[in-house]
Structure formats: C-alpha cells, structure tokens
CSV table of C-alpha atoms in Angstrom, one decimal:
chain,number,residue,atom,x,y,z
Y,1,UNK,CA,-89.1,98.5,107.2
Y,2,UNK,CA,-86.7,95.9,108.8
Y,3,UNK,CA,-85.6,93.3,106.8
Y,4,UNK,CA,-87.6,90.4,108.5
Y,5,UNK,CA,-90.8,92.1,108.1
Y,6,UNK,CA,-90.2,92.3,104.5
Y,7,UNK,CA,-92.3,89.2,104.0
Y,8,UNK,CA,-95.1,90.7,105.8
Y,9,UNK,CA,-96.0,93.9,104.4
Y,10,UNK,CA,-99.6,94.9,102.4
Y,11,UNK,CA,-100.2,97.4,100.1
Y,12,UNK,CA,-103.7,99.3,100.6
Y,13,UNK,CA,-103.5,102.0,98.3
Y,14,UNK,CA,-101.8,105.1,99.3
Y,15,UNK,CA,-101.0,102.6,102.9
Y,16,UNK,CA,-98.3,100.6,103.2
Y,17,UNK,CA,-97.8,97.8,106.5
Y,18,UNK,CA,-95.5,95.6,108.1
Y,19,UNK,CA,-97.6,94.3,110.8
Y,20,UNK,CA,-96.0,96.4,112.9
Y,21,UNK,CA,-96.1,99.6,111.2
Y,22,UNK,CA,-98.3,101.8,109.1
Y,23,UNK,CA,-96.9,104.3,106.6
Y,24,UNK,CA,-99.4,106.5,104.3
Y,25,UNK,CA,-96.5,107.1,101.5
Y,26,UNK,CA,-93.4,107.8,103.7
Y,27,UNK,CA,-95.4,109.2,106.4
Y,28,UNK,CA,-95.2,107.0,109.7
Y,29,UNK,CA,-98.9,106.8,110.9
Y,30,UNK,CA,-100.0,106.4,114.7
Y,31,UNK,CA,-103.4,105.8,116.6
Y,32,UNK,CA,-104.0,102.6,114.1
Y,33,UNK,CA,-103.3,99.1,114.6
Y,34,UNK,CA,-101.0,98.3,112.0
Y,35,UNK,CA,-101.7,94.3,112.4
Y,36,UNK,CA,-105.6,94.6,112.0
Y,37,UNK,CA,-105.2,97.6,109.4
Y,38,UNK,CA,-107.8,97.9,106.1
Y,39,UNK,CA,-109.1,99.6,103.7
Y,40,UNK,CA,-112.9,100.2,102.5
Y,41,UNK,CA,-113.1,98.3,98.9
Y,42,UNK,CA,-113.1,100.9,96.9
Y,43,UNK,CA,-113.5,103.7,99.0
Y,44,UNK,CA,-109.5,104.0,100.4
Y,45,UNK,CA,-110.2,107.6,102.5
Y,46,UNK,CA,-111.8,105.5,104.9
Y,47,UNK,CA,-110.1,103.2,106.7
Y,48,UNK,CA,-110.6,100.5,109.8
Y,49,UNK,CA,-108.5,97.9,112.0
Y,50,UNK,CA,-109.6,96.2,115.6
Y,51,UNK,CA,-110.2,99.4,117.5
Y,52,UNK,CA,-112.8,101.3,115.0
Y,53,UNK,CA,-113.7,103.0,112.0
Y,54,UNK,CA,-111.4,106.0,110.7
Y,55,UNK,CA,-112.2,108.9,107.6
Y,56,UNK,CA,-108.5,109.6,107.2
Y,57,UNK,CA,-107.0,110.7,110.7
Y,58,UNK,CA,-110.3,110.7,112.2
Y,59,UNK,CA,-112.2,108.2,114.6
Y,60,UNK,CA,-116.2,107.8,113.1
Y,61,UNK,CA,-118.0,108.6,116.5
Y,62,UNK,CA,-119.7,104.9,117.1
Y,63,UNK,CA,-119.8,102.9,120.4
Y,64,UNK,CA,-117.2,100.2,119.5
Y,65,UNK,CA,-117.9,96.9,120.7
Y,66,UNK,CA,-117.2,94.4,118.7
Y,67,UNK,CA,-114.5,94.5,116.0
Y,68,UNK,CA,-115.3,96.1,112.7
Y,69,UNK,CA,-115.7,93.8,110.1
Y,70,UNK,CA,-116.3,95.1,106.5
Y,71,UNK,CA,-118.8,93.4,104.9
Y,72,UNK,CA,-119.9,91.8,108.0
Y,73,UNK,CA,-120.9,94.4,110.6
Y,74,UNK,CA,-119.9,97.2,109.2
Y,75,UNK,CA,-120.8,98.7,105.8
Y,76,UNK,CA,-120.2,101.4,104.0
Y,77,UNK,CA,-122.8,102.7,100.9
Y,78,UNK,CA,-121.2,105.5,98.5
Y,79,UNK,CA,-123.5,107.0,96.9
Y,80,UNK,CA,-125.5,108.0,100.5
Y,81,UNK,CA,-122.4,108.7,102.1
Y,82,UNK,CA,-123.4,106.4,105.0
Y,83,UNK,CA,-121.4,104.5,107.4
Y,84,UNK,CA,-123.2,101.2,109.1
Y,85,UNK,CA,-121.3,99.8,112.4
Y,86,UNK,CA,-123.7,97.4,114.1
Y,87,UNK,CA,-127.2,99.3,114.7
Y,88,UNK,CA,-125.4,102.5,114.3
Y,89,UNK,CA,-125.5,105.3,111.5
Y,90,UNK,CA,-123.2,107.9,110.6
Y,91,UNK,CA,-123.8,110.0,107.6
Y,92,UNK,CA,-121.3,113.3,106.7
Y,93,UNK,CA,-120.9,115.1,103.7
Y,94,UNK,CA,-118.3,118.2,103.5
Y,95,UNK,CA,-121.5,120.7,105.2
Y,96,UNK,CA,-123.9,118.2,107.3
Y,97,UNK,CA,-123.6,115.0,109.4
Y,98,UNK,CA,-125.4,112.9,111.3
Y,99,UNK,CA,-125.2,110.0,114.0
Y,100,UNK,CA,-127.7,107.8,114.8
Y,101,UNK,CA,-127.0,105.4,117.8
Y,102,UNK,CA,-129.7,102.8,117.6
Y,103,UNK,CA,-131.6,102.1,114.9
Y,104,UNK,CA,-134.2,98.9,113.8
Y,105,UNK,CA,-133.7,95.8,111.9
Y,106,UNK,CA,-136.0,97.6,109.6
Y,107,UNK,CA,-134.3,100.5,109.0
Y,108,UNK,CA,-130.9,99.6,108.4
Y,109,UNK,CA,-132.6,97.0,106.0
Y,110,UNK,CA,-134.2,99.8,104.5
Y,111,UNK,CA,-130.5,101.9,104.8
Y,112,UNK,CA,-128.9,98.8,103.6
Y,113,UNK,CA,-131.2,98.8,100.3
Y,114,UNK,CA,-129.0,101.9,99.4
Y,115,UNK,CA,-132.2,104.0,98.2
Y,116,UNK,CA,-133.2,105.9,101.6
Y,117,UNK,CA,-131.0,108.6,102.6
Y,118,UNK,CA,-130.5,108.9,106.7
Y,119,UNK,CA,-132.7,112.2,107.5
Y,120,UNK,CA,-135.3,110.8,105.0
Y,121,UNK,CA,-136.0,107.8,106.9
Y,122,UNK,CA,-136.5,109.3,110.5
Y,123,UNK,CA,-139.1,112.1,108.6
Y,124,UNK,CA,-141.2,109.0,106.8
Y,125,UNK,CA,-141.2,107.9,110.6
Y,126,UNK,CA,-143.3,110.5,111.6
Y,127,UNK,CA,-146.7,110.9,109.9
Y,128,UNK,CA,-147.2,114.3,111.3
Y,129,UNK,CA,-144.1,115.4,108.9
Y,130,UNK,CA,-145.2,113.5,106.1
Y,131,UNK,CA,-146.9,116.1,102.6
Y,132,UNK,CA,-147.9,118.4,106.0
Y,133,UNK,CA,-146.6,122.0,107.3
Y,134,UNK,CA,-145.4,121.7,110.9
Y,135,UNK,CA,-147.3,124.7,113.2
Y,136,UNK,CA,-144.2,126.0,114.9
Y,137,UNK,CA,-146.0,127.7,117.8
Y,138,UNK,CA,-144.7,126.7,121.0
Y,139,UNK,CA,-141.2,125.5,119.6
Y,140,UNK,CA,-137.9,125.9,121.6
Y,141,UNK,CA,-134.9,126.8,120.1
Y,142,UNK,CA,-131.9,125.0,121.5
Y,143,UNK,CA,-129.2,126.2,119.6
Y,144,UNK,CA,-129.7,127.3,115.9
Y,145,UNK,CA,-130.7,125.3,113.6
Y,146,UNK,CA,-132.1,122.7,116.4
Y,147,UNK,CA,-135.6,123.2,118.0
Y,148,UNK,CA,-137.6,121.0,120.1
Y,149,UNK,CA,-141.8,120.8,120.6
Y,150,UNK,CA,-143.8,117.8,122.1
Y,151,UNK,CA,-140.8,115.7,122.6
Y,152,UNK,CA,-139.4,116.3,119.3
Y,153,UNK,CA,-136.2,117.7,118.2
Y,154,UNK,CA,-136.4,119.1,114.7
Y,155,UNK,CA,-133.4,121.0,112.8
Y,156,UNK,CA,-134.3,123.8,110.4
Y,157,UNK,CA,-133.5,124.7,107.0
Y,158,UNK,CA,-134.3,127.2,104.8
Y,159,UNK,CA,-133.3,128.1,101.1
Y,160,UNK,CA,-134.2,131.0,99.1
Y,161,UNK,CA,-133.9,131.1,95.0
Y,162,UNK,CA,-135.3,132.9,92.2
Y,163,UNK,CA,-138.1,132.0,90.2
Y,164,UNK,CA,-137.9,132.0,86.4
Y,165,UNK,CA,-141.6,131.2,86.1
Y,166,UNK,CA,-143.1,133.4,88.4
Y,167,UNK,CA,-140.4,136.1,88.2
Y,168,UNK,CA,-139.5,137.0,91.6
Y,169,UNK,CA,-138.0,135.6,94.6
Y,170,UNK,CA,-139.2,132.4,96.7
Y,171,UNK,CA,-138.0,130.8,100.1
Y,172,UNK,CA,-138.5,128.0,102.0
Y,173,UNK,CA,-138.3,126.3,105.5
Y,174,UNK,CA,-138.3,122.6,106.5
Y,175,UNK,CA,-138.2,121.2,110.0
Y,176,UNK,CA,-137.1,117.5,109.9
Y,177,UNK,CA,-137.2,115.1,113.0
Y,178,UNK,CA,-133.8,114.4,114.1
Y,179,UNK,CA,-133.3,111.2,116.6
Y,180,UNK,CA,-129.9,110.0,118.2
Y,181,UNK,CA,-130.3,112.2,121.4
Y,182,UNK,CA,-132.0,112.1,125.0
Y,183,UNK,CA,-134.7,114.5,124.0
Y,184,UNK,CA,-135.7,115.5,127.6
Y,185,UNK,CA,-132.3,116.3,128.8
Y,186,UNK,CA,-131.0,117.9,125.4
Y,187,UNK,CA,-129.5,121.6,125.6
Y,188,UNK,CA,-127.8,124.5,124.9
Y,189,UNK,CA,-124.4,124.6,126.2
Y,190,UNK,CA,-121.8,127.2,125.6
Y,191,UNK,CA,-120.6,127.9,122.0
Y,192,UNK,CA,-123.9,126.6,120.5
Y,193,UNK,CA,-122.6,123.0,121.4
Y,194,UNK,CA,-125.6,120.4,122.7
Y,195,UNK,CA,-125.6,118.7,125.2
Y,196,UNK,CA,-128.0,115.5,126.9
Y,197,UNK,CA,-127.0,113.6,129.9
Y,198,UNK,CA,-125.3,110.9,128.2
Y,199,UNK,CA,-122.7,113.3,125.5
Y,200,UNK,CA,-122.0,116.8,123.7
Y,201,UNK,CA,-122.3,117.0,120.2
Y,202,UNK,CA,-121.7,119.4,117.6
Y,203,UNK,CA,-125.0,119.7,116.0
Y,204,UNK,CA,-125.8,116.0,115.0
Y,205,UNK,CA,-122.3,114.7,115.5
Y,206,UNK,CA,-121.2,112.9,118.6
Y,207,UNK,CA,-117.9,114.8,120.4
Y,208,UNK,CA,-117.3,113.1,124.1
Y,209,UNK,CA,-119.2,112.1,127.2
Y,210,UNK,CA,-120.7,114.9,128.9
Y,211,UNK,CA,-119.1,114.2,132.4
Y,212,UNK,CA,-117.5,117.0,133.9
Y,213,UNK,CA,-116.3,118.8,130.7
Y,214,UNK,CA,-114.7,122.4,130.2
Y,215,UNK,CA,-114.3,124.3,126.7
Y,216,UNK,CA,-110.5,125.1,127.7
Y,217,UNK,CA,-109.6,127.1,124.0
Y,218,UNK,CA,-110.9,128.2,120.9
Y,219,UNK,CA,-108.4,128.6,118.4
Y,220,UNK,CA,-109.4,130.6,115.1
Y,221,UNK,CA,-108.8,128.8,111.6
Y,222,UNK,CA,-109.9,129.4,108.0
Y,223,UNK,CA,-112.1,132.6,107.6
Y,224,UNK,CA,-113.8,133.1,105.4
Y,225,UNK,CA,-112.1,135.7,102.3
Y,226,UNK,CA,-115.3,136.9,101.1
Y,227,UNK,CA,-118.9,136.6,100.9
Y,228,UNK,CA,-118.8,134.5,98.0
Y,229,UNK,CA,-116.0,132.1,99.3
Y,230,UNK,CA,-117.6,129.0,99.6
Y,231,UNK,CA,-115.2,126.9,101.8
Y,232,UNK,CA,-116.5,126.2,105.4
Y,233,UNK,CA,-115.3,128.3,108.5
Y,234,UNK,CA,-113.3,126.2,110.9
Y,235,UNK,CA,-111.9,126.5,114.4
Y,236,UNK,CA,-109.9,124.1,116.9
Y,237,UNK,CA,-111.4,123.6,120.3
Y,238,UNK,CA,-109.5,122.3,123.1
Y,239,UNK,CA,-111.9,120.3,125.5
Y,240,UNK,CA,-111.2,118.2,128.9
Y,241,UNK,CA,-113.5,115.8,130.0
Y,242,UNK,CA,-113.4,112.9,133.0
Y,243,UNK,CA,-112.0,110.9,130.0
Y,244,UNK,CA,-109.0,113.4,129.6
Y,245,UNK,CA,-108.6,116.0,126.6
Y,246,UNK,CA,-109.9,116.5,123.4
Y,247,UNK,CA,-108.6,118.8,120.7
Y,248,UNK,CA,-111.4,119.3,117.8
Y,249,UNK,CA,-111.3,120.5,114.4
Y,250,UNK,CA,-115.0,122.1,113.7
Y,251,UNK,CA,-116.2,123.1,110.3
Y,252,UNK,CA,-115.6,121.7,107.2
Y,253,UNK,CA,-114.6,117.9,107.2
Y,254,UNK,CA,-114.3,118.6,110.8
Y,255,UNK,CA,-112.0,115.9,113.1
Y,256,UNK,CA,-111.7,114.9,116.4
Y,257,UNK,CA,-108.3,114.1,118.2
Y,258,UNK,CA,-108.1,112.6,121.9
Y,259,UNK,CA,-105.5,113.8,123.4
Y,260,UNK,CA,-105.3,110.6,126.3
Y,261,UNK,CA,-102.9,107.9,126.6
C-alpha cells in the first residue's frame, strides 16, 4: 500500500482497503470496487460495494439497479440464510438455493419479520398446497426434481427414515410451488439445466441470459469417495452467451465467474 494511501485504508475483517485496492490478507483481490467496498455486520463471508452483492468471490444473481445499501435496500437475515436486494430474494444453503425476482410489499414484510423461510411462503400462497396431497396425474417433468401441471412448477422431494414406533421403514414426497420463472416458456435444456425465455438456471439459481448460449466444456471436479461421503459433487462448466463467457462452479457452494471485460 503506497505511502499516501496510508491515511485511507479500512479494516473489514479478514479485508483490508486503500481506496484503491482490496487485499483479503495478502491476497490482492479483483472484480470489487475497492472505493465502495463493505462488509455484512456481522456476517463478513458476504460482502458488497456499488456494483452488487458478493458470497466470497461470487456475484448473488440479482438485477442490480440501484446501489446496494445495507440496511437500506438490501438485507441480509442469518438465521434463514436469506439475502433481500430491492424486491428480490435469494436464499442458498451448502445443498439448495433459490432466487426469487419479484416479490410483494407483503412478503418481504413477512421475509423481513425473519420467521418465514423463502419456499414456505410461496407454498402458504397456494391453498391447493396447504394440509392437502397434490394428485400428480398429468404432471411434466422438466428436469428432475422440477415438474410443472396447470401453470405450476413444483420441485420434488422425498426422504425416507426408519420408524422406531412403528418398526419399519417410512418415505415421503412433497411437491412445493416454486415461483421466479416464466412458467409457460420453462424447459429442459441440455445437462438438466432450465431454461425460460428470459435466462438459464441451475435448478432455482439464476446463471445468464438465455440469448444465444452454448455449453462449450464440462470439466469434472470433486467425486464423490464413497457412498457415505457426504460432500456435494461439483463440476466447472464453460458457457458463452451474447454477453460473452461464463465459467461456473456447480455443486456444493457452487460460483459463477464471467469471463467478459
């Protein structure tokens, strides 16, 4: 750090800044802006400055529009592992995620509240979902675990455990309304990927705009050791869209790198 900067520099945690650069230990950083750079309160694994939100080296999948603002516009509640940027949701966990790109005054007052996880508010939306077993007949599949009926897309799960009570083995399968996409124009595309006509997405998550892309690579990472190894699969993808390239981290964490000027 030059001398005349010395006056100038702020300690976030592991981050250190002069204004003009941003070191994470004595790491040099890139694709922040050192003069805007901060920290969630707290919460120092995420991170934001002018141009958008960031969990470590990777950009949170909003629509930026307006600066980020902690506090003001954009919020951050721990223990729901939820992201708020404007009328925008993003929820992740080391297994699951989920964007939502609109949502009501109400709901993010509800989200806001801190006692309404993400998925559980759309499925309170719908009283068809609500104490009631969905009839599957008639449902699409799109690409595992995502189906679609009457307009709808739902993803699946199931979970199977033993019962001490009963003595044997029980199972079970939910289908909860998932929003964030064009419905009518949502598909399959190749590598289980989804697509509508506005983006691609990796299950819930938000990857590019779906104009004119190609799935260039796939380049294997961690594999699994054993059946009872319980650390996610993950492979790089190399993507180009009409926005330029994309290299993507998928599985686990997961991140997203744009590989553009």
């Amino acid at each position: 750090i030059p001398k005349e900067n010395l006056s100038k520099i702020k300690l976030f945690e592991v981050f250190v800044t002069d204004g003009d650069k941003l070191y994470r230990g004595k790491e040099l950083l890139s694709g922040y802006d050192a003069a805007t750079f901060r920290i969630v309160p707290g919460h120092y694994y995420y991170q934001y400055d002018k141009n958008g939100v960031y969990d470590w080296d990777k950009k949170l999948p909003f629509h930026y529009t307006n600066r980020p603002e902690y506090g003001k516009n954009f919020f951050y509640m721990d223990n729901q592992s939820l992201c708020i940027y404007e009328d925008q949701a993003y929820y992740k966990t080391y297994d699951d995620s989920l964007y939502v790109p609109h949502l009501t005054p109400e709901q993010l007052a509800l989200l806001k509240e801190g006692n309404t996880p993400l998925r559980e508010l759309f499925s309170s939306q719908d009283d068809k979902q609500k104490n009631k077993e969905i009839d599957t007949t008639g449902f699409e599949e799109l690409s595992y675990p995502f189906w679609r009926h009457k307009g709808q897309i739902y993803h699946s799960t199931y979970k199977e455990w033993y019962d001490n009570d009963e003595h044997g083995w029980r199972s079970e399968r939910k289908y909860v309304v998932v929003k964030g996409y064009d419905n009518a124009s949502l598909k399959k595309v190749p590598n289980g990927f989804l697509a509508d006509k506005d983006d691609w997405y990796d299950g819930t998550t938000r990857l590019f705009q779906n104009k004119d892309v190609e799935l260039l690579a796939i380049y294997e990472g961690y594999e699994k050791g054993c059946g009872m190894d319980p650390a996610p699969v993950t492979n790089f993808y190399l993507f180009k869209n009409a926005q330029g390239y994309w290299l993507a981290e998928l599985g686990g964490e997961g991140a997203m790198c744009p590989l553009t000027n």
